[in-house]
Short mmCIF file of C-alpha atoms and ligand atoms in Angstrom, two decimals:
data_model
loop_
_atom_site.label_atom_id
_atom_site.label_comp_id
_atom_site.label_asym_id
_atom_site.label_seq_id
_atom_site.Cartn_x
_atom_site.Cartn_y
_atom_site.Cartn_z
CA MET T 139 0.31 -0.12 0.16
CA LYS T 140 0.66 3.63 -0.64
CA MET T 141 0.41 6.64 0.91
CA ILE T 142 -0.39 9.43 -1.78
CA THR T 143 -0.48 13.10 -0.14
CA ALA T 144 -1.53 15.54 -2.54
CA ILE T 145 -1.87 19.36 -2.21
CA VAL T 146 -4.44 20.86 -4.90
CA ASN T 147 -6.15 24.38 -5.27
CA LYS T 148 -8.76 24.71 -2.95
CA GLU T 149 -10.93 25.24 -6.07
CA ASP T 150 -10.20 22.01 -7.29
CA SER T 151 -10.69 20.47 -4.16
CA ARG T 152 -14.21 19.75 -4.43
CA GLN T 153 -14.44 18.27 -7.82
CA VAL T 154 -11.50 16.14 -7.74
CA CYS T 155 -12.48 15.06 -4.41
CA SER T 156 -15.58 13.71 -5.61
CA GLN T 157 -14.54 11.89 -8.64
CA LEU T 158 -12.01 10.41 -6.54
CA ILE T 159 -14.72 9.24 -4.33
CA ARG T 160 -16.91 8.12 -6.77
CA SER T 161 -14.44 5.62 -8.01
CA LYS T 162 -13.91 4.37 -4.61
CA PHE T 163 -10.84 5.97 -3.25
CA SER T 164 -10.53 6.98 0.40
CA VAL T 165 -10.11 10.32 1.17
CA THR T 166 -8.94 12.73 4.30
CA ARG T 167 -9.19 16.20 3.04
CA LEU T 168 -7.01 18.57 5.21
CA SER T 169 -7.46 22.61 4.99
CA THR T 170 -3.63 24.11 4.57
CA THR T 171 -2.02 26.71 4.22
CA GLY T 172 0.76 27.50 1.48
CA GLY T 173 4.28 28.66 3.24
CA PHE T 174 4.84 30.47 0.18
CA LEU T 175 2.07 32.56 -0.64
CA MET T 176 0.31 31.87 2.69
CA THR T 177 -2.88 31.36 1.29
CA GLY T 178 -5.24 28.71 1.71
CA ASN T 179 -4.56 25.29 -0.22
CA VAL T 180 -6.36 21.73 0.33
CA THR T 181 -4.20 18.65 1.16
CA LEU T 182 -5.40 15.13 0.48
CA MET T 183 -4.57 11.94 1.94
CA MET T 184 -5.32 8.97 0.65
CA GLY T 185 -4.06 4.96 1.19
CA VAL T 186 -4.32 3.50 -2.05
CA GLU T 187 -3.50 -0.33 -3.07
CA ASP T 188 -0.22 -0.50 -5.15
CA GLU T 189 -1.74 -0.96 -8.23
CA ARG T 190 -4.41 2.22 -8.00
CA VAL T 191 -1.75 4.79 -7.61
CA GLU T 192 -1.55 5.33 -10.96
CA GLU T 193 -5.43 5.59 -11.61
CA CYS T 194 -5.52 8.05 -8.48
CA ILE T 195 -2.56 10.10 -10.10
CA GLU T 196 -4.49 10.56 -13.20
CA ILE T 197 -7.87 11.71 -11.57
CA LEU T 198 -5.45 14.07 -9.78
CA ARG T 199 -3.75 15.51 -13.10
CA LYS T 200 -7.23 15.58 -15.06
CA TYR T 201 -8.80 17.73 -12.44
CA CYS T 202 -6.40 20.04 -11.28
CA SER T 203 -5.57 22.80 -13.51
CA GLN T 204 -2.27 24.94 -13.17
CA HIS T 205 -2.97 28.76 -12.76
CA THR T 206 -1.25 31.83 -12.11
CA GLU T 207 -1.65 33.81 -9.17
CA VAL T 208 0.17 37.88 -9.25
CA VAL T 209 0.60 38.95 -6.00
CA PRO T 210 2.56 41.57 -4.73
CA SER T 211 6.32 40.90 -3.66
CA THR T 212 5.79 43.01 -0.21
CA ALA T 213 3.45 39.91 0.53
CA LEU T 214 5.90 37.40 0.15
CA PHE T 215 9.07 39.44 0.99
CA GLY T 216 7.98 42.12 3.60
CA SER T 217 7.69 46.00 2.72
CA GLY T 218 11.28 46.59 1.60
CA GLU T 219 12.63 48.29 -1.85
CA THR T 220 11.19 45.31 -3.81
CA SER T 221 7.25 46.14 -4.23
CA LEU T 222 6.61 44.76 -8.02
CA PRO T 223 3.60 42.52 -8.42
CA ILE T 224 5.28 39.11 -9.03
CA THR T 225 3.57 36.19 -10.85
CA VAL T 226 3.70 32.54 -9.26
CA THR T 227 2.65 29.70 -10.97
CA VAL T 228 0.58 27.13 -8.63
CA GLY T 229 -0.43 23.29 -9.41
CA GLY T 230 -2.15 21.55 -10.54
CA ALA T 231 -1.15 19.31 -7.69
CA THR T 232 1.61 18.56 -5.49
CA VAL T 233 1.75 14.88 -5.31
CA PHE T 234 4.11 12.79 -2.81
CA VAL T 235 3.80 8.79 -2.97
CA THR T 236 5.03 6.97 -0.10
CA ASN T 237 5.18 3.40 1.22
CA VAL T 238 2.62 2.64 4.07
CA GLU T 239 4.70 -0.08 6.27
CA ARG T 240 1.42 -1.21 8.34
CA PHE T 241 -2.24 -0.19 7.84
CA GLU T 242 -4.74 -1.43 10.16
CA LYS T 243 -8.44 0.07 11.13
CA LEU T 244 -9.09 -0.90 14.51
P1 LIG U 517 2.95 27.59 -1.48
O1 LIG U 517 4.08 27.34 -0.97
O2 LIG U 517 2.14 28.76 -1.28
O3 LIG U 517 3.53 27.80 -3.22
C1 LIG U 517 3.13 28.44 -4.05
C2 LIG U 517 3.59 28.71 -5.61
O4 LIG U 517 4.50 29.59 -5.31
C3 LIG U 517 4.38 27.29 -5.80
O5 LIG U 517 3.68 26.44 -6.38
C4 LIG U 517 5.57 28.03 -6.37
O6 LIG U 517 5.20 28.04 -7.82
C5 LIG U 517 5.72 29.06 -5.98
N1 LIG U 517 6.99 28.81 -4.85
C6 LIG U 517 6.73 28.10 -3.88
N2 LIG U 517 8.09 28.36 -2.81
C7 LIG U 517 8.61 29.22 -3.93
C8 LIG U 517 9.79 29.60 -3.50
N3 LIG U 517 10.46 29.13 -1.98
N4 LIG U 517 10.81 30.55 -4.57
C9 LIG U 517 9.71 30.95 -5.63
N5 LIG U 517 8.49 30.23 -5.71
C10 LIG U 517 8.03 29.65 -5.03
P2 LIG U 517 3.52 24.70 -6.59
O7 LIG U 517 5.16 24.31 -6.41
O8 LIG U 517 2.66 24.35 -7.13
O9 LIG U 517 3.11 24.70 -5.20
C11 LIG U 517 1.83 24.58 -4.37
C12 LIG U 517 1.80 24.63 -3.06
O10 LIG U 517 1.79 22.33 -2.49
C13 LIG U 517 2.30 25.01 -2.14
O11 LIG U 517 2.05 26.24 -1.67
C14 LIG U 517 2.79 24.31 -1.22
O12 LIG U 517 1.72 24.27 -0.24
C15 LIG U 517 3.13 22.89 -1.33
N6 LIG U 517 4.05 22.45 -1.83
C16 LIG U 517 4.99 22.59 -3.20
N7 LIG U 517 5.99 22.18 -3.17
C17 LIG U 517 6.17 21.29 -2.12
C18 LIG U 517 6.96 20.90 -0.91
N8 LIG U 517 8.27 20.24 -1.66
N9 LIG U 517 7.14 19.98 0.12
C19 LIG U 517 5.74 20.73 0.61
N10 LIG U 517 4.57 21.17 0.09
C20 LIG U 517 4.92 21.77 -1.00
#
């Protein structure tokens, strides 16, 4: 079994979650905050059988869109001389796949 941890845009999270549930994946949804932009995103945790990992990632790929955000650089680096807005490309999804040593439901 693998643990898939996926950080997705808030806007995409509802649709991607319902597609995952429809495909019979178990999902835990956490409200999280990106350390760089300091804006809300959603982290999905899914325990997935090895043979279904690619299927899960394909759903994430299909329903998580990349987008750009323009943010004032002062919001990121404080109010110094650099105050021009900068464009940041965020997502689709940031995905980690890790081995699960043991899985039990007690
Ligand atoms: P944030 O940390 O808010 O980052 C939002 C976007 O800002 C990132 O998009 C990336 O394009 C840019 N960015 C992040 N850190 C940067 C830096 N030090 N310098 C320049 N640009 C930077 P994504 O890469 O798509 O990441 C989206 C969210 O996924 C991140 O939100 C963070 O919550 C998470 N994430 C991404 N990579 C991660 C990692 N290696 N470990 C843990 N969380 C990660």
